[in-house]
Amino acid sequence: MKKIIAAALVASGAVLSLVACGDDDSDSASVTTDSVELQPTSTAEETTAAETSVTSTEQLGMIDQGKLDAFVVAFRTGYSDLSENRDDASIENIVIVSCNDLSNGVDEQQVTDKIMALAANNDVQPTPEQAERIYDLVTPACP
C-alpha cells in the first residue's frame, strides 16, 4: 500500500511539474517576489550533512532530473512542514544521498534513518512513518 501511495505522489508531482512548465507564448505572465522574503536557514547538522553528502548527480550516475523534480514536488506537497523555507537543492539532496547509500549496499533501515536526518527542517523532525514514506518516494528516483 505504501508503494501505491508513493507512486501516486510521484505521479501527481510529475503531472504538476509538467503543468507548471506549460507553453506560454505571451509576455503578459510575470512573477514578482517583492512580497516574499526567504530567510536562509541552516543548522550545524544541515551544514555537516551538506559537506559530507553527494552534491551532484555526476558523482552518483544518472539520476533523471525529471524524477528529482517530481520528488521535490511530491515532498513539498506531502510534507509542507518539512519543506518550508527550503530550496530545491536541499530536498534533492535527500534523493542523491539516499540513492548513493542504496547503490553502495547500505541497509534500508539505515537509509531510512538517514532520511530522517536529511528531511528534518530546523526543529521539525519527520516521524519514522514519514521517513518510511519518503524512502518509498526516493527509491523510484534512483538509477
XYZ file of C-alpha atoms in Angstrom:
143
model
C 0.000 0.000 0.000
C 2.874 2.366 0.811
C 4.336 1.869 -2.646
C 0.987 2.676 -4.278
C 0.754 5.898 -2.283
C 4.363 6.753 -3.095
C 3.800 6.078 -6.794
C 0.665 8.227 -6.735
C 2.559 11.102 -5.093
C 5.394 10.828 -7.613
C 2.934 10.671 -10.496
C 0.985 13.667 -9.234
C 4.244 15.536 -8.761
C 5.248 14.755 -12.326
C 1.903 15.974 -13.628
C 2.186 19.154 -11.586
C 5.710 19.672 -12.918
C 4.512 19.317 -16.485
C 1.593 21.665 -15.936
C 3.915 24.221 -14.356
C 6.161 24.019 -17.433
C 3.326 24.789 -19.847
C 3.908 26.631 -23.099
C 3.058 30.286 -22.554
C 3.890 32.378 -25.596
C 2.568 35.610 -24.134
C 4.718 38.188 -22.451
C 1.967 39.085 -20.003
C 2.942 36.460 -17.460
C 5.278 37.778 -14.838
C 6.288 36.703 -11.391
C 7.177 39.128 -8.664
C 8.824 38.201 -5.432
C 8.660 41.581 -3.740
C 6.313 40.302 -1.058
C 8.169 37.050 -0.495
C 11.059 37.179 1.884
C 13.040 33.994 2.149
C 15.397 33.759 5.025
C 18.239 31.315 4.744
C 18.112 28.676 7.405
C 20.964 26.447 8.298
C 21.753 24.357 11.285
C 25.014 22.721 12.186
C 23.506 19.360 11.260
C 22.472 20.613 7.799
C 25.898 22.113 7.225
C 27.608 18.881 8.218
C 25.248 16.808 6.079
C 25.792 19.091 3.108
C 29.560 18.925 3.469
C 29.637 15.125 3.638
C 26.982 14.341 1.077
C 26.923 13.861 -2.641
C 26.159 17.192 -4.246
C 25.827 16.314 -7.886
C 24.285 13.558 -9.909
C 27.550 13.173 -11.831
C 29.123 11.601 -8.739
C 26.272 9.120 -8.483
C 25.425 8.173 -12.023
C 22.467 9.415 -13.878
C 19.528 10.364 -11.698
C 16.898 11.664 -14.056
C 16.254 15.366 -13.429
C 12.558 14.790 -14.073
C 12.481 12.225 -11.266
C 14.282 14.652 -8.963
C 11.787 17.383 -9.858
C 8.879 15.006 -9.269
C 10.335 14.058 -5.873
C 10.688 17.720 -4.896
C 7.064 18.412 -5.853
C 5.820 15.309 -4.032
C 7.922 16.167 -0.964
C 6.687 19.770 -0.884
C 3.086 18.604 -1.389
C 3.164 15.842 1.196
C 5.438 17.424 3.799
C 4.890 21.161 3.850
C 6.257 21.484 7.381
C 9.494 19.728 6.351
C 9.856 21.749 3.148
C 9.087 25.220 4.485
C 11.866 27.709 3.634
C 13.982 25.004 1.941
C 15.440 25.297 -1.505
C 15.012 22.547 -4.082
C 18.675 21.532 -3.852
C 18.392 20.594 -0.173
C 15.330 18.467 -0.935
C 17.026 16.880 -3.969
C 19.932 16.053 -1.662
C 17.647 13.599 0.178
C 17.377 11.586 -3.056
C 21.019 11.938 -4.040
C 22.412 10.828 -0.677
C 19.864 8.042 -0.276
C 20.433 6.670 -3.796
C 24.178 6.801 -3.219
C 23.785 4.820 0.004
C 21.477 2.285 -1.653
C 23.886 1.797 -4.559
C 26.640 1.127 -2.002
C 24.567 -1.608 -0.368
C 23.508 0.275 2.761
C 20.617 -1.388 4.596
C 17.093 0.025 4.044
C 16.688 0.835 7.743
C 19.962 2.775 7.828
C 18.931 4.732 4.729
C 15.551 5.455 6.328
C 17.298 6.665 9.491
C 19.495 8.956 7.410
C 16.404 10.227 5.579
C 15.028 11.280 8.970
C 18.099 13.460 9.481
C 18.161 14.795 5.913
C 14.441 15.580 5.850
C 14.500 17.387 9.197
C 13.842 21.088 8.873
C 15.037 23.233 11.755
C 13.077 21.969 14.768
C 10.649 19.880 12.693
C 11.610 16.206 12.643
C 9.857 13.635 10.459
C 8.215 10.717 12.209
C 9.533 7.221 11.489
C 6.388 6.618 9.382
C 7.042 9.776 7.361
C 10.653 8.712 6.830
C 9.443 5.350 5.505
C 7.059 7.080 3.094
C 9.848 9.415 1.974
C 12.029 6.345 1.409
C 9.241 4.972 -0.800
C 9.335 8.238 -2.776
C 13.133 8.145 -3.067
C 13.585 4.641 -4.442
C 11.807 5.189 -7.794
C 14.140 8.121 -8.455
C 17.282 6.031 -8.030
C 19.047 4.769 -11.152
